[in-house]
Coordinates of C-alpha atoms in Angstrom, one line a residue:
Chain A
X149 CA -27.8 -6.1 -23.5
X150 CA -25.8 -9.4 -23.7
X151 CA -27.6 -13.2 -24.0
X152 CA -27.9 -14.8 -20.2
X153 CA -26.3 -17.9 -19.8
X154 CA -28.5 -20.8 -18.6
X155 CA -26.2 -22.5 -16.5
X156 CA -23.1 -21.4 -15.0
X157 CA -20.6 -23.2 -12.9
X158 CA -18.0 -21.3 -11.0
X159 CA -15.1 -23.3 -10.0
X160 CA -13.4 -22.4 -6.6
X161 CA -15.9 -19.8 -4.6
X162 CA -13.3 -17.8 -2.6
X163 CA -13.2 -14.0 -2.6
X164 CA -13.0 -13.8 -6.7
X165 CA -15.9 -16.8 -7.7
X166 CA -18.2 -15.6 -5.1
X167 CA -17.8 -12.1 -6.3
X168 CA -18.4 -13.1 -9.8
X169 CA -21.4 -15.2 -8.5
X170 CA -22.7 -11.9 -6.9
X171 CA -22.1 -10.1 -10.0
X172 CA -23.7 -12.3 -12.2
X173 CA -26.8 -12.4 -10.2
X174 CA -27.1 -8.9 -9.4
X175 CA -26.5 -8.0 -13.1
X176 CA -28.9 -10.9 -14.2
X177 CA -26.8 -12.4 -16.5
X178 CA -27.3 -16.4 -15.8
X179 CA -30.6 -18.2 -14.9
X180 CA -28.6 -20.8 -12.4
X181 CA -25.5 -20.7 -10.8
X182 CA -23.9 -23.6 -9.7
X183 CA -20.5 -24.1 -7.5
X184 CA -18.0 -26.5 -7.1
X185 CA -15.4 -26.2 -4.2
X186 CA -13.2 -28.7 -2.3
X187 CA -14.1 -27.3 0.9
X188 CA -17.6 -28.0 2.4
X189 CA -17.7 -24.8 4.6
X190 CA -17.2 -22.6 1.7
X191 CA -20.1 -24.5 -0.2
X192 CA -22.5 -24.1 2.6
X193 CA -21.4 -20.3 3.2
X194 CA -22.1 -19.5 -0.3
X195 CA -25.8 -21.7 -0.1
X196 CA -26.3 -19.0 3.5
X197 CA -25.5 -16.2 0.9
X198 CA -27.8 -17.0 -1.4
X199 CA -24.9 -17.5 -4.2
X200 CA -25.7 -21.1 -5.4
X201 CA -28.6 -23.2 -6.5
X202 CA -26.3 -26.2 -5.9
X203 CA -22.9 -26.8 -5.0
X204 CA -20.9 -29.5 -4.6
X205 CA -17.3 -31.0 -3.8
X206 CA -17.2 -33.1 -6.6
X207 CA -17.2 -32.5 -10.3
X208 CA -19.4 -35.8 -10.9
X209 CA -22.4 -34.9 -8.6
X210 CA -23.6 -32.7 -11.4
X211 CA -25.6 -34.7 -13.9
X212 CA -26.1 -32.4 -16.2
X213 CA -24.2 -29.6 -18.3
X214 CA -23.3 -26.0 -18.0
X215 CA -22.9 -23.4 -20.7
X216 CA -20.2 -21.4 -19.3
X217 CA -17.6 -22.9 -16.4
X218 CA -15.6 -20.0 -14.9
X219 CA -12.2 -21.5 -13.0
X220 CA -11.2 -19.2 -9.8
X221 CA -9.0 -21.8 -8.0
X222 CA -5.2 -21.5 -7.3
X223 CA -2.8 -21.9 -10.7
X224 CA -1.6 -25.4 -9.1
X225 CA -5.1 -26.8 -9.2
X226 CA -5.9 -26.0 -13.0
X227 CA -4.2 -29.6 -14.5
X228 CA -6.4 -31.6 -12.5
X229 CA -9.5 -29.1 -12.9
X230 CA -9.0 -29.0 -16.8
X231 CA -8.2 -33.1 -16.5
X232 CA -11.7 -33.9 -14.9
X233 CA -13.3 -31.2 -17.1
X234 CA -12.4 -33.1 -19.9
X235 CA -13.9 -36.1 -18.8
X236 CA -17.2 -34.6 -17.7
X237 CA -18.1 -32.0 -20.5
X238 CA -20.4 -33.5 -23.4
X239 CA -22.0 -30.2 -24.5
X240 CA -20.7 -27.4 -26.2
X241 CA -19.1 -25.3 -23.2
X242 CA -17.6 -21.9 -22.8
X243 CA -14.6 -22.2 -20.2
X244 CA -12.3 -19.1 -18.7
X245 CA -10.5 -18.5 -15.6
X246 CA -9.2 -15.7 -13.7
X247 CA -5.8 -16.9 -12.9
X248 CA -2.9 -14.4 -12.5
X249 CA -0.4 -16.2 -14.8
X250 CA -1.7 -16.9 -18.8
X251 CA 0.8 -18.9 -20.5
X252 CA 0.8 -21.6 -17.7
X253 CA -3.2 -21.6 -17.7
X254 CA -2.5 -22.0 -21.3
X255 CA 0.0 -24.7 -21.7
X256 CA -2.2 -26.4 -18.7
X257 CA -5.2 -26.5 -21.1
X258 CA -3.2 -27.7 -23.8
X259 CA -2.0 -30.7 -22.0
X260 CA -5.3 -31.9 -21.3
X261 CA -7.1 -34.9 -23.1
X262 CA -8.7 -33.1 -26.2
X263 CA -12.4 -32.5 -25.5
X264 CA -13.7 -30.3 -28.8
X265 CA -16.8 -29.5 -26.6
X266 CA -14.5 -27.3 -24.2
X267 CA -13.5 -23.8 -25.8
X268 CA -11.2 -22.0 -23.5
X269 CA -11.0 -18.0 -23.5
X270 CA -8.4 -17.2 -20.7
X271 CA -9.3 -14.4 -18.6
X272 CA -7.6 -11.9 -16.0
X273 CA -9.9 -9.8 -14.2
X274 CA -7.6 -7.4 -12.4
X275 CA -9.7 -6.9 -9.3
X276 CA -8.9 -8.3 -6.1
X277 CA -8.5 -7.5 -2.3
X278 CA -6.1 -9.0 0.4
X279 CA -9.2 -11.0 1.8
X280 CA -10.1 -14.6 1.3
X281 CA -13.1 -16.1 1.2
X282 CA -16.4 -16.0 0.0
X283 CA -17.7 -13.7 3.1
X284 CA -15.8 -11.1 1.8
X285 CA -16.8 -10.8 -1.8
X286 CA -18.9 -8.3 -3.3
X287 CA -20.3 -7.7 -6.6
X288 CA -18.7 -4.2 -7.5
X289 CA -15.3 -5.9 -7.0
X290 CA -14.9 -5.6 -10.8
X291 CA -16.5 -2.3 -11.6
X292 CA -14.1 0.2 -13.1
X293 CA -11.5 -2.3 -13.4
X294 CA -9.8 -4.3 -16.4
X295 CA -9.9 -7.5 -17.6
X296 CA -7.3 -8.7 -19.8
X297 CA -8.4 -11.6 -22.2
X298 CA -5.5 -13.7 -24.0
X299 CA -7.2 -15.9 -26.4
X300 CA -4.6 -18.1 -28.2
X301 CA -7.1 -19.4 -30.7
X302 CA -9.2 -17.6 -33.4
X303 CA -13.1 -18.0 -32.3
X304 CA -14.6 -14.7 -32.7
X305 CA -18.0 -15.8 -31.3
X306 CA -16.6 -17.4 -28.0
X307 CA -14.1 -14.1 -27.9
X308 CA -17.2 -11.7 -27.7
X309 CA -19.4 -13.6 -25.5
X310 CA -16.8 -14.1 -22.8
X311 CA -15.9 -10.6 -23.1
X312 CA -19.5 -9.4 -23.1
X313 CA -19.8 -11.1 -19.5
X314 CA -17.1 -9.3 -17.7
X315 CA -18.1 -6.2 -19.9
X316 CA -21.7 -6.7 -18.2
X317 CA -20.2 -6.7 -14.8
X318 CA -18.3 -3.5 -15.1
X319 CA -15.0 -4.3 -16.7
X320 CA -13.1 -3.1 -19.7
X321 CA -11.9 -5.1 -21.7
X322 CA -7.9 -5.8 -23.0
X323 CA -6.8 -8.4 -25.5
X324 CA -3.4 -9.3 -24.7
X325 CA -0.9 -11.8 -25.9
X326 CA -0.3 -14.5 -23.0
X327 CA 3.7 -14.0 -23.0
X328 CA 3.0 -10.2 -22.7
X329 CA 0.3 -10.2 -19.9
X330 CA 2.9 -12.4 -17.7
X331 CA 5.5 -10.1 -18.2
X332 CA 3.5 -6.7 -17.3
X333 CA 2.0 -8.5 -14.6
X334 CA 5.3 -9.5 -12.8
X335 CA 5.8 -5.8 -12.8
X336 CA 2.0 -4.5 -11.5
X337 CA 1.7 -7.2 -9.3
X338 CA 3.8 -10.3 -9.1
X339 CA 6.9 -8.2 -7.6
X340 CA 5.1 -5.8 -5.2
X341 CA 3.2 -8.5 -3.9
X342 CA 6.6 -10.3 -3.3
X343 CA 8.3 -7.5 -1.8
X344 CA 5.4 -7.0 0.5
X345 CA 5.7 -10.5 1.7
X346 CA 9.6 -10.1 2.0
X347 CA 9.7 -6.5 3.9
X348 CA 6.8 -8.2 6.4
X349 CA 8.7 -11.1 6.7
X350 CA 11.9 -9.0 7.3
X351 CA 10.2 -7.1 10.0
X352 CA 8.9 -10.6 11.5
X353 CA 12.5 -11.5 12.2
X354 CA 14.0 -8.6 14.1
X355 CA 14.5 -9.0 17.4
X356 CA 11.3 -9.7 19.7
X357 CA 11.1 -6.2 21.4
X358 CA 11.6 -4.6 18.1
X359 CA 9.1 -6.8 16.0
X360 CA 6.5 -5.5 18.9
X361 CA 7.2 -1.8 17.7
X362 CA 7.2 -2.7 14.4
X363 CA 3.7 -3.5 14.5
X364 CA 2.6 -0.7 16.9
X365 CA 4.4 2.0 14.6
X366 CA 3.0 -0.1 11.2
X367 CA 0.8 3.4 10.5
X368 CA 3.7 5.3 9.0
X369 CA 4.2 2.7 5.3
X370 CA 4.9 -0.5 6.7
X371 CA 1.0 -1.0 6.9
X372 CA 0.7 -0.8 3.1
X373 CA 3.1 -3.3 2.6
X374 CA 1.3 -5.9 5.2
X375 CA -2.4 -4.9 3.6
X376 CA -0.7 -6.6 0.5
X377 CA 0.7 -9.4 2.4
X378 CA -2.4 -10.2 4.0
X379 CA -3.1 -11.8 0.6
X380 CA -3.8 -15.5 -0.2
X381 CA -0.6 -17.9 0.9
X382 CA -1.3 -20.7 -1.8
X383 CA -2.6 -18.7 -4.6
X384 CA 0.5 -16.4 -4.5
X385 CA 2.8 -19.4 -4.2
X386 CA 1.5 -20.8 -7.0
X387 CA 1.9 -17.2 -9.3
X388 CA 5.9 -17.2 -8.8
X389 CA 5.9 -20.8 -9.9
X390 CA 4.1 -20.3 -12.9
X391 CA 5.4 -17.1 -13.6
X392 CA 8.9 -18.1 -12.9
X393 CA 10.8 -16.3 -15.7
X394 CA 9.2 -12.9 -15.7
X395 CA 9.7 -12.7 -11.9
X396 CA 13.0 -13.2 -11.7
X397 CA 13.8 -11.2 -14.7
X398 CA 11.7 -8.2 -12.8
X399 CA 13.5 -9.3 -9.5
X400 CA 16.6 -8.9 -10.8
X401 CA 15.6 -5.3 -12.6
X402 CA 14.3 -4.4 -9.0
X403 CA 17.2 -5.5 -7.2
X404 CA 19.8 -3.8 -9.6
X405 CA 17.8 -0.3 -9.1
X406 CA 17.4 -0.9 -5.5
X407 CA 21.4 -0.7 -5.1
X408 CA 21.7 2.3 -6.7
X409 CA 19.6 3.6 -4.3
X410 CA 21.4 2.1 -1.4
X411 CA 24.8 3.8 -2.9
X412 CA 23.2 7.1 -3.0
X413 CA 22.0 7.0 0.8
X414 CA 26.0 5.8 1.5
X415 CA 27.4 8.4 -0.4
X416 CA 24.9 11.3 0.7
X417 CA 23.8 11.9 -2.8
X418 CA 20.9 13.9 -2.3
X419 CA 20.6 14.9 -5.8
X420 CA 20.1 11.6 -6.9
X421 CA 17.6 10.4 -4.2
X422 CA 15.7 13.7 -4.7
X423 CA 15.3 13.3 -8.8
X424 CA 14.3 9.5 -8.4
X425 CA 11.6 10.5 -5.7
X426 CA 10.6 13.2 -8.3
X427 CA 9.8 10.7 -10.9
X428 CA 8.2 8.4 -8.9
X429 CA 5.8 10.9 -7.7
X430 CA 4.9 11.5 -11.8
X431 CA 3.9 7.9 -11.8
X432 CA 1.5 8.3 -9.3
X433 CA 0.0 11.4 -10.8
X434 CA -0.8 9.5 -14.0
X435 CA -2.4 6.4 -12.4
X436 CA -4.6 8.7 -10.6
X437 CA -5.4 10.5 -13.7
X438 CA -6.6 7.5 -15.4
X439 CA -9.1 6.5 -12.4
X440 CA -7.0 3.2 -11.1
X441 CA -5.7 4.3 -8.0
X442 CA -8.7 3.4 -5.4
X443 CA -8.7 5.4 -2.4
X444 CA -7.3 5.1 1.0
X445 CA -8.6 6.3 4.1
X446 CA -6.2 6.9 6.8
X447 CA -8.5 6.8 10.0
X448 CA -9.8 3.6 11.3
X449 CA -13.4 2.3 10.7
X450 CA -15.0 1.9 13.6
X451 CA -17.1 -1.3 14.4
Chain B
X104 CA -8.9 19.5 30.0
X105 CA -5.1 20.9 29.3
X106 CA -4.5 24.4 29.9
X107 CA -4.2 26.3 26.4
X108 CA -1.6 27.8 25.0
X109 CA -1.9 31.4 24.0
X110 CA 0.4 31.8 20.9
X111 CA 1.4 28.9 18.8
X112 CA 4.2 29.1 16.0
X113 CA 3.9 26.8 13.6
X114 CA 6.8 26.7 11.1
X115 CA 6.2 24.8 7.6
X116 CA 2.5 24.8 6.6
X117 CA 2.3 21.3 4.6
X118 CA -0.1 18.5 5.3
X119 CA 1.2 18.1 8.6
X120 CA 1.7 21.7 9.9
X121 CA -1.8 22.5 8.5
X122 CA -3.2 19.7 10.0
X123 CA -2.1 20.6 13.6
X124 CA -3.3 23.9 13.2
X125 CA -6.7 22.8 12.4
X126 CA -6.2 20.1 15.2
X127 CA -5.5 22.8 17.7
X128 CA -8.5 25.3 16.2
X129 CA -10.7 22.7 16.4
X130 CA -10.0 21.5 20.0
X131 CA -9.5 24.9 21.2
X132 CA -6.4 24.5 22.3
X133 CA -4.0 28.0 21.2
X134 CA -5.5 31.5 21.6
X135 CA -3.8 32.8 18.8
X136 CA -2.1 30.7 16.1
X137 CA 0.7 31.9 13.7
X138 CA 2.9 30.4 10.6
X139 CA 6.3 30.6 9.3
X140 CA 6.8 29.4 5.8
X141 CA 9.2 30.5 3.2
X142 CA 6.6 30.0 0.6
X143 CA 4.1 33.0 0.5
X144 CA 1.7 31.0 -1.6
X145 CA 1.4 28.5 1.4
X146 CA 1.1 31.4 3.8
X147 CA -1.8 32.7 1.6
X148 CA -3.4 29.6 1.5
X149 CA -3.8 28.9 5.3
X150 CA -5.0 32.2 5.7
X151 CA -7.8 31.6 3.1
X152 CA -8.4 28.2 5.0
X153 CA -8.6 30.4 8.4
X154 CA -5.7 28.6 9.5
X155 CA -3.8 31.6 10.9
X156 CA -3.9 35.0 12.7
X157 CA -0.9 36.1 10.9
X158 CA 1.7 34.1 8.9
X159 CA 5.5 35.2 7.5
X160 CA 8.2 34.6 5.7
X161 CA 10.3 35.8 7.9
X162 CA 10.7 35.2 11.8
X163 CA 12.1 38.3 12.4
X164 CA 8.7 40.1 11.4
X165 CA 7.2 38.7 14.5
X166 CA 7.4 41.6 17.0
X167 CA 6.4 39.2 20.1
X168 CA 7.0 36.0 21.6
X169 CA 5.4 32.5 21.7
X170 CA 4.9 29.9 24.3
X171 CA 4.7 27.1 21.7
X172 CA 6.8 26.6 18.2
X173 CA 6.0 23.5 16.5
X174 CA 9.0 22.5 13.6
X175 CA 7.0 21.0 10.4
X176 CA 9.9 21.7 8.2
X177 CA 11.8 18.7 6.1
X178 CA 15.0 17.6 8.4
X179 CA 17.7 19.8 6.1
X180 CA 16.4 22.8 7.3
X181 CA 16.3 22.2 11.2
X182 CA 19.9 23.6 11.8
X183 CA 19.0 26.8 10.4
X184 CA 15.7 27.0 11.9
X185 CA 17.5 26.0 15.3
X186 CA 19.9 29.0 14.7
X187 CA 17.1 31.7 13.9
X188 CA 15.1 30.6 16.9
X189 CA 18.4 31.1 19.3
X190 CA 18.6 34.3 18.0
X191 CA 14.7 35.4 18.3
X192 CA 13.5 33.6 21.6
X193 CA 13.6 35.9 24.5
X194 CA 11.3 34.3 26.5
X195 CA 10.4 31.0 28.3
X196 CA 9.2 29.2 25.1
X197 CA 8.3 25.4 24.5
X198 CA 9.4 23.9 21.1
X199 CA 8.7 20.6 19.7
X200 CA 8.9 19.2 15.9
X201 CA 7.0 16.2 13.6
X202 CA 10.9 15.3 12.2
X203 CA 10.6 11.6 11.5
X204 CA 14.3 11.0 13.1
X205 CA 15.1 11.9 16.1
X206 CA 18.9 11.3 16.5
X207 CA 19.8 14.2 14.1
X208 CA 17.2 16.4 15.3
X209 CA 18.6 16.4 18.7
X210 CA 21.9 16.8 17.2
X211 CA 20.8 19.8 15.2
X212 CA 19.7 21.5 18.8
X213 CA 22.4 20.6 20.3
X214 CA 24.5 22.2 18.0
X215 CA 22.7 25.5 18.1
X216 CA 24.1 28.7 19.8
X217 CA 22.9 28.4 23.5
X218 CA 19.3 30.0 24.5
X219 CA 18.1 28.5 28.0
X220 CA 14.5 30.1 27.0
X221 CA 14.4 27.4 24.6
X222 CA 13.0 23.8 25.6
X223 CA 12.9 21.4 23.2
X224 CA 10.9 18.0 23.3
X225 CA 11.5 16.0 20.3
X226 CA 8.5 14.7 18.8
X227 CA 6.9 12.4 15.8
X228 CA 3.6 12.0 15.3
X229 CA 3.5 8.6 13.4
X230 CA 0.6 10.4 10.9
X231 CA 0.6 11.1 7.4
X232 CA -0.9 11.1 3.5
X233 CA 0.9 10.7 0.2
X234 CA -0.7 14.3 -0.2
X235 CA 1.4 17.7 0.3
X236 CA 0.5 20.9 1.1
X237 CA -1.8 22.7 3.5
X238 CA -5.3 22.3 1.1
X239 CA -4.6 18.6 1.8
X240 CA -4.2 18.9 5.3
X241 CA -7.3 17.5 7.8
X242 CA -8.0 17.8 11.7
X243 CA -8.4 14.2 12.4
X244 CA -5.0 13.3 10.6
X245 CA -4.0 12.2 14.0
X246 CA -6.8 10.5 15.6
X247 CA -6.2 7.2 16.7
X248 CA -2.5 7.3 16.0
X249 CA 1.0 6.9 18.1
X250 CA 3.0 10.0 18.8
X251 CA 6.7 8.9 19.5
X252 CA 8.4 11.7 22.0
X253 CA 12.1 11.8 22.7
X254 CA 12.9 13.4 25.6
X255 CA 17.1 13.9 25.7
X256 CA 16.7 15.7 29.1
X257 CA 14.7 15.8 32.2
X258 CA 12.0 18.1 32.5
X259 CA 9.0 16.7 33.5
X260 CA 6.5 19.7 33.0
X261 CA 7.7 20.7 29.4
X262 CA 7.5 16.4 28.9
X263 CA 4.0 17.1 29.9
X264 CA 2.7 19.9 28.5
X265 CA 3.9 18.7 24.7
X266 CA 2.3 15.2 25.8
X267 CA -1.0 16.7 26.8
X268 CA -1.1 18.5 23.6
X269 CA -0.5 15.5 21.1
X270 CA -3.2 13.7 23.4
X271 CA -5.7 16.4 23.1
X272 CA -5.6 16.0 19.4
X273 CA -6.5 12.2 19.4
X274 CA -3.0 10.9 19.9
X275 CA -1.4 8.2 22.2
X276 CA 2.0 8.8 23.7
X277 CA 5.2 6.6 23.7
X278 CA 7.9 7.9 25.1
X279 CA 11.3 6.0 23.3
X280 CA 14.8 6.8 23.1
X281 CA 15.9 8.3 20.5
X282 CA 18.1 6.1 18.7
X283 CA 15.8 3.1 19.4
X284 CA 13.1 5.2 17.5
X285 CA 15.3 5.6 14.6
X286 CA 15.6 1.9 14.4
X287 CA 12.3 1.2 14.5
X288 CA 11.0 3.8 12.2
X289 CA 13.9 2.8 9.5
X290 CA 12.0 -0.8 9.2
X291 CA 8.3 0.4 9.4
X292 CA 8.8 3.7 7.4
X293 CA 11.9 4.4 5.8
X294 CA 12.7 1.3 4.4
X295 CA 8.5 0.5 3.0
X296 CA 8.8 4.2 1.5
X297 CA 12.1 3.5 -0.2
X298 CA 11.2 0.1 -1.7
X299 CA 8.1 2.2 -3.1
X300 CA 10.2 4.3 -4.6
X301 CA 12.6 2.0 -6.2
X302 CA 9.9 -0.6 -7.4
X303 CA 8.0 2.6 -9.1
X304 CA 11.2 3.4 -10.2
X305 CA 11.7 0.2 -12.0
X306 CA 8.6 0.5 -13.6
X307 CA 9.4 3.6 -14.8
X308 CA 12.5 2.8 -16.7
X309 CA 10.7 -0.4 -18.6
X310 CA 10.5 -0.1 -22.3
X311 CA 7.7 2.9 -23.3
X312 CA 5.1 0.3 -24.3
X313 CA 5.3 -1.7 -20.9
X314 CA 5.7 1.3 -18.9
X315 CA 2.1 2.3 -20.1
X316 CA 1.0 -1.0 -19.7
X317 CA 2.3 -0.7 -16.2
X318 CA 0.3 2.1 -15.2
X319 CA -2.8 0.5 -16.9
X320 CA -2.7 -2.4 -14.8
X321 CA -1.5 -0.9 -11.3
X322 CA -4.4 -2.0 -9.9
X323 CA -3.1 -5.3 -8.8
X324 CA -0.6 -4.2 -6.1
X325 CA 1.6 -1.7 -7.8
X326 CA -1.0 1.1 -6.7
X327 CA -0.2 0.6 -3.5
X328 CA 3.3 1.3 -3.9
X329 CA 2.9 4.6 -5.9
X330 CA 0.4 5.9 -3.0
X331 CA 3.5 5.6 -0.8
X332 CA 5.6 6.7 -3.9
X333 CA 3.7 10.0 -4.2
X334 CA 5.2 11.6 -0.9
X335 CA 7.2 14.4 -1.1
X336 CA 10.5 14.3 -2.5
X337 CA 12.6 16.2 -0.6
X338 CA 10.7 15.2 3.0
X339 CA 11.8 12.1 2.2
X340 CA 15.4 12.8 0.7
X341 CA 16.4 14.3 4.0
X342 CA 15.1 11.4 6.1
X343 CA 17.4 9.2 4.1
X344 CA 20.5 11.1 4.5
X345 CA 19.9 11.6 8.2
X346 CA 18.7 8.1 9.3
X347 CA 21.5 6.4 7.3
X348 CA 23.0 4.1 9.4
X349 CA 19.6 2.6 10.3
X350 CA 18.4 2.5 7.2
X351 CA 21.2 0.8 5.2
X352 CA 21.5 -1.6 8.3
X353 CA 17.5 -2.5 7.5
X354 CA 18.3 -2.4 3.9
X355 CA 21.1 -5.0 4.2
X356 CA 18.7 -7.2 6.2
X357 CA 15.9 -6.9 3.5
X358 CA 18.3 -7.7 0.5
X359 CA 19.2 -10.4 2.3
X360 CA 15.7 -11.8 2.8
X361 CA 14.7 -11.0 -0.3
X362 CA 17.5 -13.1 -2.1
X363 CA 16.1 -16.3 -0.1
X364 CA 12.4 -15.6 -2.0
X365 CA 14.4 -15.4 -5.3
X366 CA 16.4 -18.5 -4.7
X367 CA 13.0 -20.3 -3.6
X368 CA 11.1 -19.2 -6.7
X369 CA 14.3 -20.5 -8.8
X370 CA 14.4 -23.3 -7.3
X371 CA 10.6 -24.4 -7.0
X372 CA 10.8 -24.3 -3.1
X373 CA 7.2 -23.7 -3.0
X374 CA 7.2 -24.8 0.6
X375 CA 9.4 -22.3 2.0
X376 CA 7.3 -19.5 0.1
X377 CA 3.8 -20.6 1.7
X378 CA 5.6 -20.9 5.2
X379 CA 6.9 -17.3 4.7
X380 CA 3.7 -15.9 3.2
X381 CA 1.9 -17.1 6.0
X382 CA 3.8 -16.0 8.2
X383 CA 3.4 -12.5 7.2
X384 CA -0.3 -12.8 6.6
X385 CA -0.6 -13.1 10.6
X386 CA 1.3 -10.0 11.2
X387 CA -1.3 -8.2 8.9
X388 CA -4.2 -9.8 11.5
X389 CA -2.2 -8.3 14.4
X390 CA -1.9 -4.7 13.0
X391 CA -5.7 -5.1 12.2
X392 CA -6.2 -6.6 15.7
X393 CA -4.5 -3.2 17.3
X394 CA -6.3 -1.0 15.0
X395 CA -3.6 0.3 12.9
X396 CA -4.6 -0.8 9.7
X397 CA -6.1 2.0 8.2
X398 CA -8.8 1.5 5.7
X399 CA -8.3 0.8 1.7
X400 CA -11.4 0.9 -0.7
X401 CA -10.7 -0.4 -3.8
X402 CA -13.3 1.4 -6.0
X403 CA -12.7 4.8 -7.4
X404 CA -14.5 7.5 -5.5
X405 CA -16.1 9.3 -8.0
X406 CA -15.9 13.5 -8.6

């Protein structure tokens, strides 16, 4: 059983931030939960949902300190957030985040004004949904998922405490170098997401009569891409900006590979296609076997 | 209430064929259901599941006629199937299919030996799952989905009868020209599927330590692609071969569009990315609004 946090501040109360709040409450891991968000409506929603004792749009409004701060905002906000935290924090405080890139996160932290009270353990809980906003969060979002932690300084105690927090809400911890994290996630997350946006974009630009039909008959594969493409635009914009090198590298590989399929189709090379498709099928099997496949229900949930 | 079929032959008893069998039984639409499949094990499975009265690996084994024949095999088999049907059919018989391309289907039918007893109404029920085999079929697969029907000759009665059959198992009928069908489906189905195979293929070819991690951390978007990539290799190989022109055209458009994203990332054009992502999000909303989004459960189903 992990030692409870006394007072936790969650910065950014969207899908992830609000789900962390729910999970901390449900598992009795924090005495007092506070929230910071630039949007007053979001704070109001969270209060109505009983996710916070107090929520503010301005960090300065808090006249006390926190023992844990979790940053759950788009990556482009980190620099300013670290700067304001450097001014605010006056007691020893653990800081973690949930950002999808880790090199940039660490760089932003290192570039801030020195504050020896702050100990930062970067995290990336690999969990999410295409919905945005606190109303869509839920406490089980993290259950059975991995959390990659990328410590950049030696601090066993802080690492242990943050790891325990994620474990207590159902996650499995993986310690990884930040640069490796960014390359792996470019492939498993950033590229699939970009391609999903791009395929959906291509469909949008078809002649209008075709466009209507593409939407109507989307159940045949396209809808899976649109599910990803339903995700938050600002969050993703920032990911591509912050993980530019790894994304461009993986995108290059993908484009090369796609050309080989294109060529095989043009040349009626059925054997090539069948072999490639069978290889992909095996990968799917492996993901199902390790219990990371999620479950898809092809029927419609009736309201 | 539609008039029941007396005896129906389903050719190819995989996911779709077996689901049609289940749906016809459940809705009491056929007196006698028969099956033809090249694989004896598949026939045995279907008999054990009570989906057929009689199943054979050879059409000649049937010494009676059918009033409806539904072809549910990969597109590369159509030519031979039509040929053997032309020899077999001696009474007026309705024939339909479930193939993902329609121009090639009609061409294969027209190229067969003339048999005036056969009336062919090509169909494409837009429903499926990444699983293969009769054990994964289920009767509700077609519920709330569209079925595109592409008649190429004027025969109101036959069209009505086939349309009623699909409607009776839960589908909404759309009549469309075959060439339009092939272009729409290239975009909503064939391209997303090809890209899914290709992304998963790219991941397979990463250095082995990266590959393991890509599988482990697939919950971040990649898994949606692998779900599609779990589909049957032969079925898809045939689709790309039979719908070559439309697929290459749409693939060309997609590649051009993807290049604009790549360039925007390279040039830090955040505004371009954000605008494009927001446009894609709107498409997702439209698909949800018309009830064609399916439902995704991010948690694992425990066995």
